[in-house]
């Protein structure tokens, strides 16, 4: 908490000024609670399956739990998660600040370009890094005439850390961008007019406002790292997801991997608890009246050069290098006369599944976020935390759980498009919930109260006031879910209808068979589609700021 201002600055309207005792709110509407509870209960269905499988181990549960190999996997997962979250948060915060609040040349370009690593499947990006800068890769071939015989190995922790950092930091940058756009510039202007230094303004005003965005993005990075399978498998780092997958493929008994998955859930719950305890209760919405407006740009001066070098380095490692390797594969296949394209059906399947998943997930996140922010209570916290359960489990566990429930209780849904979209919703609900929650925290409830006092029905208030003001957070959540659905693999492989081929499944099947030229064309199409989509989203967000 910031120190109390001096007497001459006692009335400065910082974010800490709004740290008031909680407002006395009415009880939440029963339909809102019911809808949010149903969503939370639906998301924890895979967890129920996991508990059933884990209890089948009986007395062997503790033996599996305290094996030296299990404890090593636990340590590996914690270490990787901490390192990736810290590095991705630093990179994402710097990029968001540079592209939103400064006069960085080509800000719009960098805003889109530095988010593109998020569209690369982790397994494609990891293998591309190995092929580019790993031992006996393209870089070593270029350096061989200079006497460089072998580059350091990327396998293990270094490679997994680099790959997951490069392909997850956009979670933070997108979330922080939304937080920075929602910051009322009058707070910083008032502080500046009263003689506060830029460092004091950032510490006492800007940081408290963007801290929830950093936490929301960092939470997604941590959950993404814990649940990632592609990068750790390709780079041979033995984290929970790789250990679970290996045991599922090599063991008939499902209780062992279920115990590992249960440990992963406990670790995730610990991360969620830490994030909740550090969240605080400050009110972050605007205190005054009047229309919002964009903040003044910070002039970088001579710092433009290191800023451009930083952005370029991130873009080269996170996007240009992997894309160059993919293009090289494509050229090799084309030179050999291979058939590299299997038609546009997989593009349409990927696009429609991603659009449906993003729309359904955003709709599911709205009531949960509304209940958690506007009617905080123990019940609301339980429902909100339950919504994160799907992101705590490996995709393969969610897919197997839904196969189990569908085959036993709803055969008509087995291998149906509806079940596939439901699985995506369970898996990616936190991505929409985090951005919508942050935007809702910055929206003063006084707008809605004023509309209701003027006789507007609650549904009308939602349609005409709340949803338009939440549009940046909704668009960010929609974009995140769309892009992650496009590259999701285990859920698509196990739950998609027969013959439902997507870009992700095509890339994986070709990569698994070492047919890298055949993976190149769908990989480039996936990146292009996602790049166009995120460009439209970020363009719309810029228009929201300058309307």
PDB file of C-alpha atoms in Angstrom, residues 10-163:
ATOM      1  CA  UNK A  10      -3.548  14.909   0.803  1.00  0.00           C
ATOM      2  CA  UNK A  11      -6.467  15.174  -1.610  1.00  0.00           C
ATOM      3  CA  UNK A  12      -4.645  13.628  -4.543  1.00  0.00           C
ATOM      4  CA  UNK A  13      -7.088  11.132  -6.150  1.00  0.00           C
ATOM      5  CA  UNK A  14      -4.874   8.053  -6.377  1.00  0.00           C
ATOM      6  CA  UNK A  15      -6.139   4.502  -6.682  1.00  0.00           C
ATOM      7  CA  UNK A  16      -5.448   4.046  -2.976  1.00  0.00           C
ATOM      8  CA  UNK A  17      -7.926   6.812  -2.245  1.00  0.00           C
ATOM      9  CA  UNK A  18     -10.641   4.393  -3.263  1.00  0.00           C
ATOM     10  CA  UNK A  19      -9.634   1.685  -0.782  1.00  0.00           C
ATOM     11  CA  UNK A  20     -12.844   1.991   1.144  1.00  0.00           C
ATOM     12  CA  UNK A  21     -14.749  -0.477   3.301  1.00  0.00           C
ATOM     13  CA  UNK A  22     -16.754  -2.828   1.074  1.00  0.00           C
ATOM     14  CA  UNK A  23     -20.022  -1.393  -0.148  1.00  0.00           C
ATOM     15  CA  UNK A  24     -23.180  -2.910   1.261  1.00  0.00           C
ATOM     16  CA  UNK A  25     -24.724  -4.589  -1.760  1.00  0.00           C
ATOM     17  CA  UNK A  26     -28.083  -6.190  -2.172  1.00  0.00           C
ATOM     18  CA  UNK A  27     -28.309  -9.910  -2.480  1.00  0.00           C
ATOM     19  CA  UNK A  28     -27.471 -11.113  -5.998  1.00  0.00           C
ATOM     20  CA  UNK A  29     -30.428 -11.997  -8.230  1.00  0.00           C
ATOM     21  CA  UNK A  30     -31.288 -15.666  -7.942  1.00  0.00           C
ATOM     22  CA  UNK A  31     -31.120 -16.282 -11.737  1.00  0.00           C
ATOM     23  CA  UNK A  32     -27.575 -14.842 -11.795  1.00  0.00           C
ATOM     24  CA  UNK A  33     -26.449 -17.126  -8.987  1.00  0.00           C
ATOM     25  CA  UNK A  34     -28.136 -20.132 -10.603  1.00  0.00           C
ATOM     26  CA  UNK A  35     -26.560 -19.542 -14.017  1.00  0.00           C
ATOM     27  CA  UNK A  36     -23.091 -18.948 -12.545  1.00  0.00           C
ATOM     28  CA  UNK A  37     -23.410 -22.027 -10.322  1.00  0.00           C
ATOM     29  CA  UNK A  38     -24.419 -24.229 -13.260  1.00  0.00           C
ATOM     30  CA  UNK A  39     -21.413 -22.996 -15.244  1.00  0.00           C
ATOM     31  CA  UNK A  40     -19.076 -23.651 -12.322  1.00  0.00           C
ATOM     32  CA  UNK A  41     -20.535 -27.119 -11.764  1.00  0.00           C
ATOM     33  CA  UNK A  42     -20.226 -27.987 -15.445  1.00  0.00           C
ATOM     34  CA  UNK A  43     -16.575 -26.976 -15.536  1.00  0.00           C
ATOM     35  CA  UNK A  44     -15.642 -29.214 -12.597  1.00  0.00           C
ATOM     36  CA  UNK A  45     -17.069 -32.365 -14.226  1.00  0.00           C
ATOM     37  CA  UNK A  46     -13.574 -33.430 -15.397  1.00  0.00           C
ATOM     38  CA  UNK A  47     -12.307 -32.950 -11.850  1.00  0.00           C
ATOM     39  CA  UNK A  48     -15.005 -35.310 -10.550  1.00  0.00           C
ATOM     40  CA  UNK A  49     -13.846 -37.918 -13.066  1.00  0.00           C
ATOM     41  CA  UNK A  50     -10.266 -37.399 -11.901  1.00  0.00           C
ATOM     42  CA  UNK A  51     -11.222 -37.986  -8.265  1.00  0.00           C
ATOM     43  CA  UNK A  52     -13.026 -41.201  -9.221  1.00  0.00           C
ATOM     44  CA  UNK A  53      -9.973 -42.500 -11.046  1.00  0.00           C
ATOM     45  CA  UNK A  54      -7.542 -41.446  -8.303  1.00  0.00           C
ATOM     46  CA  UNK A  55      -9.526 -43.169  -5.542  1.00  0.00           C
ATOM     47  CA  UNK A  56      -9.387 -46.408  -7.518  1.00  0.00           C
ATOM     48  CA  UNK A  57      -5.713 -46.675  -6.547  1.00  0.00           C
ATOM     49  CA  UNK A  58      -6.798 -47.374  -2.965  1.00  0.00           C
ATOM     50  CA  UNK A  59      -3.874 -47.960  -0.566  1.00  0.00           C
ATOM     51  CA  UNK A  60      -1.359 -47.318  -3.358  1.00  0.00           C
ATOM     52  CA  UNK A  61      -2.354 -43.644  -3.466  1.00  0.00           C
ATOM     53  CA  UNK A  62       0.295 -42.529  -0.964  1.00  0.00           C
ATOM     54  CA  UNK A  63       2.947 -44.753  -2.538  1.00  0.00           C
ATOM     55  CA  UNK A  64       2.368 -43.070  -5.892  1.00  0.00           C
ATOM     56  CA  UNK A  65       2.204 -39.646  -4.270  1.00  0.00           C
ATOM     57  CA  UNK A  66       5.560 -39.814  -2.489  1.00  0.00           C
ATOM     58  CA  UNK A  67       7.642 -41.591  -5.070  1.00  0.00           C
ATOM     59  CA  UNK A  68      10.960 -39.792  -5.729  1.00  0.00           C
ATOM     60  CA  UNK A  69      10.018 -39.563  -9.405  1.00  0.00           C
ATOM     61  CA  UNK A  70       6.681 -37.929  -8.514  1.00  0.00           C
ATOM     62  CA  UNK A  71       8.351 -35.364  -6.266  1.00  0.00           C
ATOM     63  CA  UNK A  72      10.874 -34.613  -9.015  1.00  0.00           C
ATOM     64  CA  UNK A  73       8.049 -33.991 -11.477  1.00  0.00           C
ATOM     65  CA  UNK A  74       6.427 -31.671  -8.917  1.00  0.00           C
ATOM     66  CA  UNK A  75       9.659 -29.689  -8.513  1.00  0.00           C
ATOM     67  CA  UNK A  76      10.200 -29.497 -12.272  1.00  0.00           C
ATOM     68  CA  UNK A  77       6.686 -28.144 -12.808  1.00  0.00           C
ATOM     69  CA  UNK A  78       6.964 -25.532 -10.039  1.00  0.00           C
ATOM     70  CA  UNK A  79      10.368 -24.336 -11.233  1.00  0.00           C
ATOM     71  CA  UNK A  80       9.284 -24.025 -14.855  1.00  0.00           C
ATOM     72  CA  UNK A  81       6.051 -22.238 -13.920  1.00  0.00           C
ATOM     73  CA  UNK A  82       7.792 -19.668 -11.725  1.00  0.00           C
ATOM     74  CA  UNK A  83      10.483 -18.894 -14.302  1.00  0.00           C
ATOM     75  CA  UNK A  84       8.071 -18.605 -17.230  1.00  0.00           C
ATOM     76  CA  UNK A  85       5.552 -16.480 -15.305  1.00  0.00           C
ATOM     77  CA  UNK A  86       8.190 -13.987 -14.151  1.00  0.00           C
ATOM     78  CA  UNK A  87       9.862 -13.609 -17.541  1.00  0.00           C
ATOM     79  CA  UNK A  88       6.572 -13.488 -19.487  1.00  0.00           C
ATOM     80  CA  UNK A  89       5.148 -10.870 -17.090  1.00  0.00           C
ATOM     81  CA  UNK A  90       8.181  -8.628 -17.502  1.00  0.00           C
ATOM     82  CA  UNK A  91       8.116  -8.876 -21.289  1.00  0.00           C
ATOM     83  CA  UNK A  92       4.338  -8.426 -21.482  1.00  0.00           C
ATOM     84  CA  UNK A  93       4.322  -5.397 -19.174  1.00  0.00           C
ATOM     85  CA  UNK A  94       7.087  -3.639 -21.120  1.00  0.00           C
ATOM     86  CA  UNK A  95       5.441  -4.305 -24.476  1.00  0.00           C
ATOM     87  CA  UNK A  96       2.019  -3.146 -23.260  1.00  0.00           C
ATOM     88  CA  UNK A  97       3.478   0.064 -21.847  1.00  0.00           C
ATOM     89  CA  UNK A  98       5.455   0.808 -24.998  1.00  0.00           C
ATOM     90  CA  UNK A  99       2.532   0.184 -27.374  1.00  0.00           C
ATOM     91  CA  UNK A 100      -0.159   1.995 -25.331  1.00  0.00           C
ATOM     92  CA  UNK A 101       1.462   4.821 -23.412  1.00  0.00           C
ATOM     93  CA  UNK A 102       4.504   5.938 -25.410  1.00  0.00           C
ATOM     94  CA  UNK A 103       5.320   7.508 -28.782  1.00  0.00           C
ATOM     95  CA  UNK A 104       7.082   4.343 -29.939  1.00  0.00           C
ATOM     96  CA  UNK A 105       7.372   4.466 -33.760  1.00  0.00           C
ATOM     97  CA  UNK A 106       4.951   2.010 -35.356  1.00  0.00           C
ATOM     98  CA  UNK A 107       2.994   1.379 -32.145  1.00  0.00           C
ATOM     99  CA  UNK A 108       0.065  -0.226 -33.967  1.00  0.00           C
ATOM    100  CA  UNK A 109       2.379  -2.562 -35.840  1.00  0.00           C
ATOM    101  CA  UNK A 110       4.226  -3.627 -32.706  1.00  0.00           C
ATOM    102  CA  UNK A 111       0.927  -4.088 -30.827  1.00  0.00           C
ATOM    103  CA  UNK A 112      -0.201  -6.660 -33.388  1.00  0.00           C
ATOM    104  CA  UNK A 113       3.168  -8.191 -34.277  1.00  0.00           C
ATOM    105  CA  UNK A 114       4.263  -8.891 -30.697  1.00  0.00           C
ATOM    106  CA  UNK A 115       0.975 -10.716 -29.993  1.00  0.00           C
ATOM    107  CA  UNK A 116       1.443 -13.121 -32.894  1.00  0.00           C
ATOM    108  CA  UNK A 117       3.551 -15.685 -30.945  1.00  0.00           C
ATOM    109  CA  UNK A 118       0.342 -16.583 -29.125  1.00  0.00           C
ATOM    110  CA  UNK A 119      -1.075 -18.069 -32.327  1.00  0.00           C
ATOM    111  CA  UNK A 120       1.735 -20.601 -32.749  1.00  0.00           C
ATOM    112  CA  UNK A 121       1.048 -24.063 -31.327  1.00  0.00           C
ATOM    113  CA  UNK A 122       3.637 -24.730 -28.654  1.00  0.00           C
ATOM    114  CA  UNK A 123       4.811 -27.953 -30.294  1.00  0.00           C
ATOM    115  CA  UNK A 124       5.358 -26.215 -33.641  1.00  0.00           C
ATOM    116  CA  UNK A 125       7.165 -23.296 -32.017  1.00  0.00           C
ATOM    117  CA  UNK A 126       9.339 -25.591 -29.908  1.00  0.00           C
ATOM    118  CA  UNK A 127      10.408 -27.720 -32.845  1.00  0.00           C
ATOM    119  CA  UNK A 128      11.025 -24.616 -34.945  1.00  0.00           C
ATOM    120  CA  UNK A 129      13.325 -23.273 -32.223  1.00  0.00           C
ATOM    121  CA  UNK A 130      15.166 -26.591 -32.133  1.00  0.00           C
ATOM    122  CA  UNK A 131      15.505 -26.547 -35.902  1.00  0.00           C
ATOM    123  CA  UNK A 132      16.714 -22.940 -35.875  1.00  0.00           C
ATOM    124  CA  UNK A 133      19.003 -22.473 -32.855  1.00  0.00           C
ATOM    125  CA  UNK A 134      19.347 -25.949 -31.401  1.00  0.00           C
ATOM    126  CA  UNK A 135      22.282 -28.320 -31.829  1.00  0.00           C
ATOM    127  CA  UNK A 136      22.861 -29.021 -35.530  1.00  0.00           C
ATOM    128  CA  UNK A 137      20.171 -26.504 -36.411  1.00  0.00           C
ATOM    129  CA  UNK A 138      20.081 -23.842 -39.110  1.00  0.00           C
ATOM    130  CA  UNK A 139      22.097 -21.330 -37.062  1.00  0.00           C
ATOM    131  CA  UNK A 140      24.873 -23.843 -36.416  1.00  0.00           C
ATOM    132  CA  UNK A 141      25.005 -24.622 -40.135  1.00  0.00           C
ATOM    133  CA  UNK A 142      25.515 -20.940 -40.857  1.00  0.00           C
ATOM    134  CA  UNK A 143      28.199 -20.630 -38.160  1.00  0.00           C
ATOM    135  CA  UNK A 144      30.056 -23.811 -39.110  1.00  0.00           C
ATOM    136  CA  UNK A 145      32.463 -21.971 -41.471  1.00  0.00           C
ATOM    137  CA  UNK A 146      33.466 -19.834 -38.475  1.00  0.00           C
ATOM    138  CA  UNK A 147      34.496 -22.891 -36.474  1.00  0.00           C
ATOM    139  CA  UNK A 148      31.333 -23.298 -34.364  1.00  0.00           C
ATOM    140  CA  UNK A 149      30.896 -27.057 -34.153  1.00  0.00           C
ATOM    141  CA  UNK A 150      27.941 -27.270 -31.754  1.00  0.00           C
ATOM    142  CA  UNK A 151      25.540 -24.836 -30.066  1.00  0.00           C
ATOM    143  CA  UNK A 152      24.294 -25.309 -26.492  1.00  0.00           C
ATOM    144  CA  UNK A 153      21.483 -27.811 -26.164  1.00  0.00           C
ATOM    145  CA  UNK A 154      17.942 -26.474 -25.920  1.00  0.00           C
ATOM    146  CA  UNK A 155      16.541 -29.666 -24.445  1.00  0.00           C
ATOM    147  CA  UNK A 156      15.382 -29.672 -20.847  1.00  0.00           C
ATOM    148  CA  UNK A 157      14.654 -26.634 -18.686  1.00  0.00           C
ATOM    149  CA  UNK A 158      16.398 -23.932 -20.805  1.00  0.00           C
ATOM    150  CA  UNK A 159      14.494 -24.827 -23.956  1.00  0.00           C
ATOM    151  CA  UNK A 160      11.147 -25.303 -22.211  1.00  0.00           C
ATOM    152  CA  UNK A 161      11.551 -21.964 -20.407  1.00  0.00           C
ATOM    153  CA  UNK A 162      12.466 -20.117 -23.612  1.00  0.00           C
ATOM    154  CA  UNK A 163       9.703 -21.658 -25.709  1.00  0.00           C
TER     155      UNK A 163
END
